[in-house]
Coordinates of C-alpha atoms in Angstrom, one line a residue:
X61 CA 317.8 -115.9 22.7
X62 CA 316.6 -113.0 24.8
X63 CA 316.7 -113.1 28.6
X64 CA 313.3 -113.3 29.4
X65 CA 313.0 -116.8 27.2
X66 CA 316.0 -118.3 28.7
X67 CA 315.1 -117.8 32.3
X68 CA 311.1 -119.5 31.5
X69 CA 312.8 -122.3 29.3
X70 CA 312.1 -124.9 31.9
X71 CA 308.5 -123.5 32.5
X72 CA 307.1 -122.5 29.8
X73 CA 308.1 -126.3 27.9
X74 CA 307.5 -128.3 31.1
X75 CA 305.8 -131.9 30.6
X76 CA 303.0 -132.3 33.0
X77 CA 302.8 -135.6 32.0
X78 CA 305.9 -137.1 32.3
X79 CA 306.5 -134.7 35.6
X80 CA 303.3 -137.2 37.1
X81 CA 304.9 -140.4 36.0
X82 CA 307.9 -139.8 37.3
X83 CA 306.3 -138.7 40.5
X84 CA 304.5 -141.9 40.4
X85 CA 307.5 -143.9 39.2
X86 CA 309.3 -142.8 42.7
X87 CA 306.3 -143.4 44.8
X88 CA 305.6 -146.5 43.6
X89 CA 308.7 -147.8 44.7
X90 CA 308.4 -146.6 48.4
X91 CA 305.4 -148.8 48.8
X92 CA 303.1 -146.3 50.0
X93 CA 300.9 -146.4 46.5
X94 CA 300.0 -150.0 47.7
X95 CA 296.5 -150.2 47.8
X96 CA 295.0 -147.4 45.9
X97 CA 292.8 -148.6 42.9
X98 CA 292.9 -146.4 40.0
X99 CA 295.6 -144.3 38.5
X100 CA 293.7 -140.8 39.8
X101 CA 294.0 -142.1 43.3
X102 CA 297.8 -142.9 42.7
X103 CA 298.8 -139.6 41.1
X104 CA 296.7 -137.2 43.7
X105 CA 298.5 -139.4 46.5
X106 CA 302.1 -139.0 44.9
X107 CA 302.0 -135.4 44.2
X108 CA 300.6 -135.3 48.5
X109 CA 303.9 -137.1 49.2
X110 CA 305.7 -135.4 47.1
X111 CA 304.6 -132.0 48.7
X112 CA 305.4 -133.5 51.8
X113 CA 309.1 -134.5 51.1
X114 CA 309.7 -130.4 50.0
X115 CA 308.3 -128.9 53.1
X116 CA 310.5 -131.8 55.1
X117 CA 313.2 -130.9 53.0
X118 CA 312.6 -127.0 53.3
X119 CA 312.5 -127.6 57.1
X120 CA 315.6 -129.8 57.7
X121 CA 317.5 -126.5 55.7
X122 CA 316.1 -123.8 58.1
X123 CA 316.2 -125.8 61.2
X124 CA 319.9 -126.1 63.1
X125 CA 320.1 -129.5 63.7
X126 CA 318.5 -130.4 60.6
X127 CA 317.0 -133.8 61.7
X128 CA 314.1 -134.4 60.1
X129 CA 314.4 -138.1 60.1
X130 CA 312.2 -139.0 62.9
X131 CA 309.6 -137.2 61.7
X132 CA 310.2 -138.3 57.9
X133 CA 309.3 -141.5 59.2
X134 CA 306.0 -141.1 60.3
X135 CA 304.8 -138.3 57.8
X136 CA 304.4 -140.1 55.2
X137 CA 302.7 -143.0 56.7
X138 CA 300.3 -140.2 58.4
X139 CA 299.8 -138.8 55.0
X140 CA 299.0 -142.1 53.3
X141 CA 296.6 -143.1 55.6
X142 CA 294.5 -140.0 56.1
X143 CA 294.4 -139.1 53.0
X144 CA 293.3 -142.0 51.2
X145 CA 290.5 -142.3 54.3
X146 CA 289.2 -138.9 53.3
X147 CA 285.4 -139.1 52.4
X148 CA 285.8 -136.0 50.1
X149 CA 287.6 -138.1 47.7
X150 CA 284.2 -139.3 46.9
X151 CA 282.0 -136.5 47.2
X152 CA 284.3 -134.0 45.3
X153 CA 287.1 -133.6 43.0
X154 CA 290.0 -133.3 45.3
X155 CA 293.1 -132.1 43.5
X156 CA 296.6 -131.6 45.5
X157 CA 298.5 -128.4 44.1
X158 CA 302.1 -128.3 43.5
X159 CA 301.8 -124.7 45.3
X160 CA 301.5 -123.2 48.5
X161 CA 298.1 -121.6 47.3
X162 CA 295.0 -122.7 44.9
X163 CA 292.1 -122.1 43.6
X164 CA 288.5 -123.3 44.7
X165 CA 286.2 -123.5 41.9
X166 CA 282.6 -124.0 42.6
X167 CA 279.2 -123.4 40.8
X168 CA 276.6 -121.0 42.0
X169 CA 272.5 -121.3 41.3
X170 CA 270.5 -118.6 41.5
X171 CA 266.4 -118.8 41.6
X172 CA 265.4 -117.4 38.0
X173 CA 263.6 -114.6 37.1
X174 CA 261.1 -116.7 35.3
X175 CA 258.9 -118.0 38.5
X176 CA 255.8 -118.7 38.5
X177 CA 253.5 -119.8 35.4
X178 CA 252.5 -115.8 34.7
X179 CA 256.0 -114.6 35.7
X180 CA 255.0 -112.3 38.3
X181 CA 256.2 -114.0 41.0
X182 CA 259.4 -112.1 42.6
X183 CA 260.4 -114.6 45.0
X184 CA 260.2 -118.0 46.3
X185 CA 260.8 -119.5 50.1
X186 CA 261.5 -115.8 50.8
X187 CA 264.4 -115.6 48.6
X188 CA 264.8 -113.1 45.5
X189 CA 265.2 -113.8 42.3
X190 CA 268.5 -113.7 40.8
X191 CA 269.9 -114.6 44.6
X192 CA 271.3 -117.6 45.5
X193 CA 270.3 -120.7 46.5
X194 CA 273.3 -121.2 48.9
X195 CA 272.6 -118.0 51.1
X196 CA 268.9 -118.0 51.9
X197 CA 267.3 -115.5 54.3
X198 CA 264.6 -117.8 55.0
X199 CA 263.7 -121.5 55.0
X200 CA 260.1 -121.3 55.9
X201 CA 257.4 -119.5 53.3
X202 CA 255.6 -116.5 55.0

């Protein structure tokens, strides 16, 4: 087995799967899952906790006292509760990331090319074809 295999053998065969119902497994039993309804709600929510224990536990390491306790115990209460109140739950697909950094995904329009019945028309509102919708120069027509 070469080097390179052995040091990505945990990473390269990991089981997202299981990794999420274990997460959820531990949550569960801490109480703080109580209450959400579907399983999307209960995984997004243990993977936020979970998040939340490693930065506690990365913190406790670097600080000199290490007493994180006090805080510990209203953390995760603070998490739950905000959280779950979100209202971007329901407009968008919220995902919690396992990582300190992510990615934002989002979808673009742009007016067409094709306005107008004859095809001649080069803009609309203002805006140019092949522009988009999101950044517009001008919300009145001239």
């Amino acid at each position: 087995m070469s080097i390179i295999q052995k040091l990505t053998e945990g990473i390269v065969n990991r089981d997202m799967k299981a990794e999420g119902q274990a997460l959820l497994n531990k949550w569960t039993q801490t109480g703080l899952l109580e209450g959400l309804t579907n399983e999307h709600e209960k995984s997004t929510m243990a993977r936020l906790l979970e998040n939340q224990a490693k930065e506690l536990l990365r913190e406790a390491s670097s600080m000199s006292a290490g007493d994180v306790e006090g805080f510990a115990a209203v953390a995760f209460p603070i998490v739950r509760r905000v959280f779950a109140g979100l209202i971007a739950n329901q407009l968008v697909s919220v995902q919690p990331m396992s990582l300190p950094s992510g990615l934002i995904f989002f979808l673009d329009f742009v007016y067409s090319p094709n306005l107008g019945a004859d095809k001649t028309q080069s803009s609309r509102f203002g805006n140019k074809i092949n522009e988009s919708i999101y950044v517009q120069t001008k919300l009145v027509p001239e």
